[in-house]
Amino acid sequence: MKIAIVLYFIKTIEENYMLPQEFIRKKRDGESHTLEEFREFFSSYLRDEIPDYQVSAWLMAVCFRGMSEEEALNLTQVMAESGEILDLSKVAPNAVDKHSTGGVGDKTSIVLVPLMAHLGLKIAKMSGRGLGHSGGTIDKLESIPGFKTSLNKEEIFKGLERVGCVMVSQSKDLAPLDGKLYALRDVTATVESIPLIASSIMSKKLAGGAKSIVLDVKVGKGAFMKTLDKALALSYLMVDIGKKANRNVVAILSQMDEPLGNKIGNNLEIMEAIDTLKGKGPADLVEVVTITGAYMLLMGERVKTVEEGKELISKTLESGQAVKKFAQMVAYQGGNPKVVDDYSLLPHAQYKEIILSPETGFVKEIDAYKVGVANMINGAGRRKKDDEIDYGAGIVVKKKIGDKISLNEPIFDIYCSDDLKVEEAAQYLENAFIISQEPVPHSKHILEIIS
Ligand code: URA
């Protein structure tokens, strides 16, 4: 009898077993995967039984063939369940999470997380590293010497109790499958796929345990979604995945044709985020922080209307008080909290190049994608999975679209610790801007809100 049962199970496993190449072929030929197939393929990948090259081939097939809504939902579930799902009901029952789809100069989370915690909204934010040409919140935070982004469940809960916020990466415990796929997509040109982005983001948010989520969906040259139509499709898919998982989700679509703020690069973005918490942030970043934060306060029941939320955020930023919460979070996660007053504690670059305007006129274009690529060339991002980052490398954008500029006035400052890379980045940036003789309007930052 026992032997018969064992044989039955072996036969069933064999019948259901799918070779990795068969799984890849299905997607290459535009077929759909079942939840069970996702589970089998990715549990083998997590055990290192399937190599990166087979998963890369599958990712590329998804970029060309896409996925159904049901597949995206199933993949999200498998990714979220690859680690622990936090239960915040006791520590932070009204917790609200946020996530950006990625852009250039996007340090919104680094401002918002301590700001929300200062205003009484606890937040355990799971973020990613640099992806493609876009920067990553985790790389930026790791430019603070000693800052530890890999926390276990107990450390996250303790941080929520003691400080009110933590910022962590995917880890062995939290969304490990997203961590592996994310690093692979970064270097295989397989980022720009609506279902892959949606499942990557929503798996982190489901694992993070918050009931309400605000998504900052970037649109434009420096975003993964270049057009409003594609950004809307991504937003609806993420809102739908959230709804089916019993979460309240709002998506805010914001402009990413030019970089957000003026500073791009890991250490530089930490400085700009701290400046913003002290009430000295650039207007576009402040606007995105204000509207995103207002929705978070509303969903977390800290205010009754979005307008009330906006006013509270404006007043708090002007007061500069929330920077103390950032310092507390840095200290809790092992970094030196004195960075908030002393930027010399951050890594700095050895070389600086300045790009000057070749004519007088108005800035018509600062191409965020090209600035992002130049910043990778410059050493602030990775070309291969295990590349070391130059935390001091970065670019300061001296002018925004619509600004006046004179002949020989600086348009970009480039910082780097490798003289060859800084030269290469400078050459690339020569084609990243356009000057017009006609006046140009300043960009609109918030494009649409879906709730
Ligand atoms: N942010 C993520 O976490 N994942 C993506 O795929 C894109 C942006």
Coordinates of N, CA and C in Angstrom, one line a residue, residues 196-360:
L196 N 6.1 42.8 -15.5 CA 7.3 42.6 -14.7 C 7.4 43.7 -13.6
I197 N 7.2 45.0 -14.1 CA 7.3 46.1 -13.1 C 6.1 46.0 -12.1
A198 N 4.9 45.7 -12.6 CA 3.8 45.6 -11.7 C 4.0 44.5 -10.6
S199 N 4.5 43.3 -11.0 CA 4.6 42.3 -10.1 C 5.8 42.5 -9.1
S200 N 6.9 43.2 -9.6 CA 8.0 43.5 -8.8 C 7.6 44.5 -7.7
I201 N 6.9 45.5 -8.1 CA 6.5 46.5 -7.1 C 5.4 46.0 -6.1
M202 N 4.4 45.4 -6.7 CA 3.3 44.9 -5.8 C 3.7 43.8 -4.9
S203 N 4.7 42.9 -5.3 CA 5.1 41.9 -4.4 C 5.8 42.5 -3.2
K204 N 6.6 43.5 -3.4 CA 7.2 44.2 -2.3 C 6.2 44.8 -1.3
K205 N 5.2 45.4 -2.0 CA 4.2 46.1 -1.2 C 3.3 45.1 -0.4
L206 N 3.0 43.9 -1.0 CA 2.2 42.9 -0.3 C 3.0 42.3 0.8
A207 N 4.3 42.1 0.6 CA 5.1 41.5 1.6 C 5.3 42.5 2.8
G208 N 5.3 43.8 2.5 CA 5.5 44.9 3.5 C 4.3 45.0 4.4
G209 N 3.2 44.5 4.1 CA 2.0 44.3 5.0 C 1.1 45.5 5.2
A210 N 1.4 46.7 4.6 CA 0.5 47.8 4.8 C -0.8 47.6 4.0
K211 N -1.9 48.1 4.6 CA -3.2 47.9 4.0 C -3.5 48.9 2.9
S212 N -2.8 50.1 3.0 CA -3.0 51.1 1.9 C -1.6 51.5 1.3
I213 N -1.7 51.7 0.0 CA -0.5 51.9 -0.8 C -0.7 53.1 -1.8
V214 N 0.3 54.0 -1.8 CA 0.3 55.1 -2.8 C 1.4 54.9 -3.8
L215 N 1.0 54.8 -5.1 CA 2.0 54.5 -6.1 C 2.4 55.8 -6.9
D216 N 3.6 56.1 -7.0 CA 4.1 57.2 -7.8 C 4.6 56.7 -9.1
V217 N 3.7 56.9 -10.1 CA 4.0 56.3 -11.5 C 4.6 57.3 -12.3
K218 N 5.9 57.1 -12.7 CA 6.6 58.1 -13.5 C 6.3 58.0 -15.0
V219 N 6.2 59.1 -15.7 CA 5.9 59.1 -17.1 C 6.9 60.0 -17.9
G220 N 7.5 59.5 -18.9 CA 8.3 60.4 -19.8 C 9.6 59.8 -20.1
K221 N 10.5 60.6 -20.7 CA 11.8 60.1 -21.2 C 12.6 59.3 -20.2
G222 N 12.6 59.8 -18.9 CA 13.5 59.1 -17.9 C 12.7 58.0 -17.2
A223 N 11.5 57.7 -17.6 CA 10.7 56.7 -16.8 C 10.8 55.4 -17.6
F224 N 10.3 54.3 -17.0 CA 10.2 53.1 -17.8 C 9.0 53.1 -18.7
M225 N 8.0 54.0 -18.3 CA 6.8 54.2 -19.2 C 7.0 55.5 -19.9
K226 N 7.2 55.5 -21.2 CA 7.5 56.8 -21.9 C 6.3 57.6 -22.2
T227 N 5.1 56.9 -22.3 CA 3.9 57.6 -22.7 C 2.8 57.5 -21.6
L228 N 1.9 58.5 -21.6 CA 0.8 58.5 -20.6 C 0.0 57.2 -20.7
D229 N -0.3 56.7 -22.0 CA -1.1 55.5 -22.2 C -0.5 54.3 -21.5
K230 N 0.9 54.1 -21.6 CA 1.5 53.0 -21.0 C 1.5 53.1 -19.5
A231 N 1.7 54.4 -19.0 CA 1.8 54.6 -17.6 C 0.4 54.3 -17.0
L232 N -0.7 54.7 -17.7 CA -2.0 54.4 -17.2 C -2.3 52.9 -17.2
A233 N -1.8 52.2 -18.2 CA -2.0 50.7 -18.2 C -1.2 50.1 -17.0
L234 N 0.0 50.5 -16.7 CA 0.7 50.0 -15.6 C 0.0 50.4 -14.3
S235 N -0.6 51.6 -14.2 CA -1.3 52.0 -13.0 C -2.5 51.1 -12.7
Y236 N -3.3 50.9 -13.8 CA -4.5 50.1 -13.6 C -4.2 48.7 -13.2
L237 N -3.1 48.1 -13.8 CA -2.7 46.8 -13.5 C -2.3 46.7 -12.0
M238 N -1.6 47.7 -11.5 CA -1.1 47.6 -10.1 C -2.3 47.9 -9.1
V239 N -3.2 48.8 -9.5 CA -4.4 49.1 -8.7 C -5.2 47.8 -8.6
D240 N -5.3 47.1 -9.7 CA -6.1 45.9 -9.8 C -5.5 44.7 -8.9
I241 N -4.2 44.6 -9.0 CA -3.5 43.6 -8.2 C -3.7 43.9 -6.8
G242 N -3.6 45.2 -6.4 CA -3.8 45.6 -5.0 C -5.2 45.3 -4.5
K243 N -6.2 45.6 -5.4 CA -7.6 45.4 -5.0 C -7.8 43.9 -4.7
K244 N -7.3 43.1 -5.6 CA -7.5 41.6 -5.5 C -6.8 41.1 -4.2
A245 N -5.8 41.8 -3.8 CA -5.1 41.3 -2.6 C -5.7 42.1 -1.4
N246 N -6.8 42.8 -1.6 CA -7.5 43.4 -0.4 C -6.7 44.7 0.1
R247 N -6.1 45.4 -0.8 CA -5.4 46.6 -0.4 C -6.1 47.8 -1.0
N248 N -6.0 49.0 -0.4 CA -6.5 50.3 -1.0 C -5.3 50.8 -1.7
V249 N -5.5 51.2 -3.0 CA -4.3 51.7 -3.8 C -4.7 53.0 -4.5
V250 N -3.8 54.0 -4.5 CA -4.0 55.2 -5.3 C -2.7 55.3 -6.1
A251 N -2.9 55.6 -7.4 CA -1.7 55.9 -8.3 C -1.7 57.3 -8.7
I252 N -0.5 57.9 -8.5 CA -0.3 59.3 -8.9 C 0.7 59.3 -10.0
L253 N 0.3 59.9 -11.2 CA 1.2 59.9 -12.4 C 1.9 61.2 -12.4
S254 N 3.3 61.1 -12.4 CA 4.0 62.4 -12.4 C 5.1 62.4 -13.5
Q255 N 5.4 63.6 -13.9 CA 6.3 63.8 -15.1 C 7.7 63.4 -14.8
M256 N 8.4 62.7 -15.8 CA 9.8 62.3 -15.7 C 10.5 62.6 -17.0
D257 N 10.1 63.7 -17.7 CA 10.9 64.0 -18.9 C 12.2 64.6 -18.5
E258 N 12.3 65.4 -17.5 CA 13.5 65.9 -17.0 C 13.7 65.3 -15.6
P259 N 15.0 65.3 -15.1 CA 15.2 64.7 -13.8 C 14.4 65.4 -12.7
L260 N 14.1 64.7 -11.6 CA 13.4 65.3 -10.5 C 14.4 66.0 -9.6
G261 N 14.2 67.2 -9.2 CA 15.2 68.0 -8.4 C 16.4 68.3 -9.3
N262 N 17.5 68.7 -8.6 CA 18.7 69.1 -9.3 C 19.8 68.1 -9.1
K263 N 19.7 67.2 -8.1 CA 20.9 66.3 -7.9 C 20.6 64.9 -8.2
I264 N 21.5 64.3 -8.9 CA 21.4 62.9 -9.4 C 22.6 62.1 -9.0
G265 N 22.5 61.0 -8.3 CA 23.7 60.2 -7.8 C 23.4 60.0 -6.4
N266 N 24.1 58.9 -5.9 CA 23.7 58.4 -4.5 C 23.9 59.4 -3.4
N267 N 25.1 59.9 -3.2 CA 25.4 60.8 -2.1 C 24.7 62.1 -2.3
L268 N 24.7 62.6 -3.6 CA 24.1 63.9 -3.9 C 22.6 63.9 -3.6
E269 N 21.9 62.7 -3.9 CA 20.5 62.7 -3.6 C 20.2 62.6 -2.1
I270 N 21.1 62.0 -1.4 CA 20.9 62.1 0.1 C 20.9 63.5 0.6
M271 N 21.9 64.3 0.0 CA 22.0 65.7 0.4 C 20.7 66.5 0.1
E272 N 20.2 66.2 -1.2 CA 19.0 67.0 -1.6 C 17.8 66.6 -0.8
A273 N 17.7 65.3 -0.4 CA 16.6 64.8 0.4 C 16.6 65.5 1.8
I274 N 17.9 65.6 2.4 CA 18.0 66.2 3.7 C 17.6 67.7 3.6
D275 N 18.1 68.4 2.5 CA 17.8 69.8 2.3 C 16.3 70.0 2.2
T276 N 15.6 69.0 1.5 CA 14.1 69.1 1.4 C 13.5 69.0 2.8
L277 N 14.0 68.1 3.6 CA 13.4 67.9 4.9 C 13.6 69.1 5.8
K278 N 14.7 69.9 5.4 CA 15.0 71.2 6.2 C 14.2 72.4 5.6
G279 N 13.3 72.1 4.6 CA 12.6 73.2 4.0 C 13.3 73.9 2.9
K280 N 14.3 73.3 2.3 CA 15.1 74.0 1.2 C 15.1 73.1 0.0
G281 N 14.0 72.4 -0.3 CA 14.0 71.5 -1.4 C 13.6 72.2 -2.7
P282 N 14.0 71.6 -3.9 CA 13.6 72.2 -5.2 C 12.1 72.0 -5.4
A283 N 11.5 73.0 -6.2 CA 10.0 73.1 -6.3 C 9.4 71.8 -6.8
D284 N 10.0 71.1 -7.8 CA 9.3 69.9 -8.4 C 9.3 68.8 -7.4
L285 N 10.4 68.6 -6.7 CA 10.5 67.5 -5.7 C 9.4 67.8 -4.5
V286 N 9.4 69.1 -4.1 CA 8.5 69.4 -3.0 C 7.0 69.2 -3.4
E287 N 6.7 69.5 -4.7 CA 5.3 69.3 -5.2 C 5.0 67.8 -5.2
V288 N 5.9 66.9 -5.7 CA 5.6 65.5 -5.7 C 5.5 64.9 -4.3
V289 N 6.4 65.4 -3.4 CA 6.3 64.9 -2.0 C 5.0 65.4 -1.4
T290 N 4.6 66.6 -1.6 CA 3.4 67.1 -1.0 C 2.2 66.4 -1.4
I291 N 2.0 66.1 -2.7 CA 0.8 65.5 -3.1 C 0.8 64.0 -2.7
T292 N 1.9 63.3 -2.9 CA 2.0 61.9 -2.5 C 1.7 61.8 -1.0
G293 N 2.4 62.6 -0.2 CA 2.3 62.6 1.2 C 0.8 62.9 1.7
A294 N 0.2 63.8 1.0 CA -1.2 64.2 1.3 C -2.1 63.0 1.2
Y295 N -1.9 62.2 0.1 CA -2.8 61.0 -0.1 C -2.4 59.9 1.0
M296 N -1.1 59.9 1.3 CA -0.8 58.9 2.4 C -1.4 59.2 3.7
L297 N -1.4 60.5 4.0 CA -2.0 61.0 5.3 C -3.5 60.7 5.3
L298 N -4.2 60.9 4.1 CA -5.6 60.7 4.0 C -5.9 59.2 4.2
M299 N -5.1 58.3 3.5 CA -5.4 56.9 3.6 C -5.0 56.3 5.0
G300 N -4.1 57.0 5.6 CA -3.7 56.5 7.0 C -4.6 57.2 8.1
E301 N -5.7 57.9 7.6 CA -6.6 58.6 8.5 C -6.0 59.6 9.5
R302 N -4.9 60.2 9.0 CA -4.3 61.3 9.8 C -5.0 62.6 9.5
V303 N -5.6 62.8 8.3 CA -6.3 64.0 7.9 C -7.6 63.6 7.2
K304 N -8.5 64.6 7.1 CA -9.8 64.3 6.5 C -9.9 64.5 5.0
T305 N -9.0 65.5 4.5 CA -9.0 65.8 3.1 C -7.6 65.9 2.6
V306 N -7.5 65.8 1.2 CA -6.1 65.9 0.6 C -5.6 67.3 0.9
E307 N -6.5 68.3 0.8 CA -6.1 69.7 1.0 C -5.4 69.9 2.4
E308 N -6.1 69.3 3.4 CA -5.6 69.4 4.8 C -4.2 68.7 4.9
G309 N -4.0 67.6 4.2 CA -2.8 66.9 4.1 C -1.7 67.8 3.5
K310 N -2.0 68.4 2.4 CA -1.0 69.3 1.7 C -0.6 70.4 2.6
E311 N -1.5 71.0 3.3 CA -1.2 72.1 4.2 C -0.3 71.6 5.3
L312 N -0.6 70.5 5.9 CA 0.2 69.9 7.0 C 1.6 69.7 6.5
I313 N 1.7 69.1 5.3 CA 3.1 68.8 4.8 C 3.9 70.1 4.5
S314 N 3.2 71.1 3.9 CA 3.9 72.3 3.6 C 4.5 72.9 4.9
K315 N 3.6 73.0 5.9 CA 4.0 73.6 7.2 C 5.2 72.8 7.8
T316 N 5.1 71.5 7.8 CA 6.1 70.6 8.4 C 7.4 70.8 7.7
L317 N 7.4 70.8 6.3 CA 8.7 71.0 5.6 C 9.3 72.3 5.9
E318 N 8.4 73.4 5.9 CA 9.0 74.7 6.2 C 9.6 74.8 7.6
S319 N 9.1 74.0 8.6 CA 9.6 74.0 9.9 C 10.9 73.3 10.0
G320 N 11.2 72.4 9.1 CA 12.5 71.6 9.1 C 12.5 70.6 10.2
Q321 N 11.4 70.4 10.9 CA 11.4 69.4 12.1 C 11.6 68.0 11.7
A322 N 11.1 67.6 10.5 CA 11.1 66.1 10.2 C 12.5 65.6 9.9
V323 N 13.5 66.5 9.8 CA 14.8 66.0 9.5 C 15.3 65.2 10.8
K324 N 14.8 65.5 11.9 CA 15.2 64.8 13.2 C 14.8 63.3 13.0
K325 N 13.6 63.1 12.4 CA 13.2 61.7 12.3 C 14.1 60.9 11.3
F326 N 14.6 61.7 10.3 CA 15.5 61.0 9.3 C 16.8 60.6 10.1
A327 N 17.3 61.6 11.0 CA 18.5 61.3 11.7 C 18.3 60.1 12.7
Q328 N 17.1 60.0 13.3 CA 16.8 58.9 14.2 C 16.8 57.5 13.4
M329 N 16.2 57.6 12.2 CA 16.2 56.4 11.3 C 17.6 55.9 11.0
V330 N 18.4 56.9 10.6 CA 19.8 56.6 10.2 C 20.5 56.0 11.4
A331 N 20.3 56.5 12.5 CA 21.0 56.0 13.7 C 20.5 54.6 14.0
Y332 N 19.2 54.4 13.9 CA 18.6 53.0 14.2 C 19.2 52.0 13.2
Q333 N 19.4 52.4 12.0 CA 19.9 51.4 11.0 C 21.4 51.4 10.9
G334 N 22.1 52.0 11.9 CA 23.5 51.8 11.9 C 24.4 52.9 11.3
G335 N 23.7 53.9 10.7 CA 24.5 55.0 10.1 C 24.8 56.1 11.1
N336 N 25.6 57.1 10.6 CA 26.0 58.2 11.4 C 24.9 59.3 11.3
P337 N 24.1 59.6 12.3 CA 23.1 60.6 12.2 C 23.6 62.0 12.0
K338 N 24.9 62.2 12.2 CA 25.5 63.6 12.1 C 25.5 64.0 10.6
V339 N 25.3 63.1 9.7 CA 25.3 63.4 8.2 C 24.3 64.6 8.0
V340 N 23.2 64.6 8.8 CA 22.2 65.6 8.5 C 22.7 67.1 8.6
D341 N 23.8 67.2 9.4 CA 24.4 68.6 9.5 C 25.8 68.7 8.9
D342 N 26.3 67.5 8.5 CA 27.7 67.6 8.0 C 27.8 66.6 6.8
Y343 N 27.6 67.2 5.6 CA 27.6 66.4 4.4 C 29.0 65.9 4.0
S344 N 30.1 66.4 4.7 CA 31.4 65.9 4.4 C 31.6 64.5 4.9
L345 N 30.6 64.0 5.8 CA 30.6 62.6 6.2 C 30.2 61.6 5.1
L346 N 29.6 62.1 4.0 CA 29.2 61.3 2.9 C 30.4 61.1 2.0
P347 N 30.4 60.0 1.2 CA 31.6 59.9 0.2 C 31.6 61.0 -0.8
H348 N 32.8 61.4 -1.2 CA 32.9 62.5 -2.2 C 33.8 62.1 -3.3
A349 N 33.5 62.7 -4.5 CA 34.3 62.3 -5.7 C 35.6 63.2 -5.8
Q350 N 36.6 62.6 -6.6 CA 37.8 63.3 -6.7 C 37.8 64.3 -7.9
Y351 N 37.0 64.0 -8.9 CA 37.1 64.8 -10.1 C 35.7 65.6 -10.4
K352 N 35.8 66.7 -11.0 CA 34.6 67.5 -11.4 C 34.8 68.0 -12.8
E353 N 33.8 67.8 -13.6 CA 33.7 68.4 -15.0 C 32.5 69.3 -15.1
I354 N 32.7 70.4 -15.8 CA 31.5 71.3 -15.9 C 31.1 71.3 -17.4
I355 N 29.8 71.2 -17.7 CA 29.4 71.4 -19.1 C 28.7 72.8 -19.2
L356 N 29.2 73.5 -20.2 CA 28.7 74.9 -20.3 C 27.7 75.0 -21.5
S357 N 26.8 76.0 -21.4 CA 25.9 76.2 -22.4 C 26.6 76.8 -23.7
P358 N 26.3 76.2 -24.9 CA 27.0 76.7 -26.1 C 26.3 78.0 -26.6
E359 N 25.1 78.4 -26.0 CA 24.4 79.6 -26.5 C 23.5 80.2 -25.4
T360 N 23.1 81.4 -25.7 CA 22.1 82.0 -24.8 C 20.7 81.7 -25.2

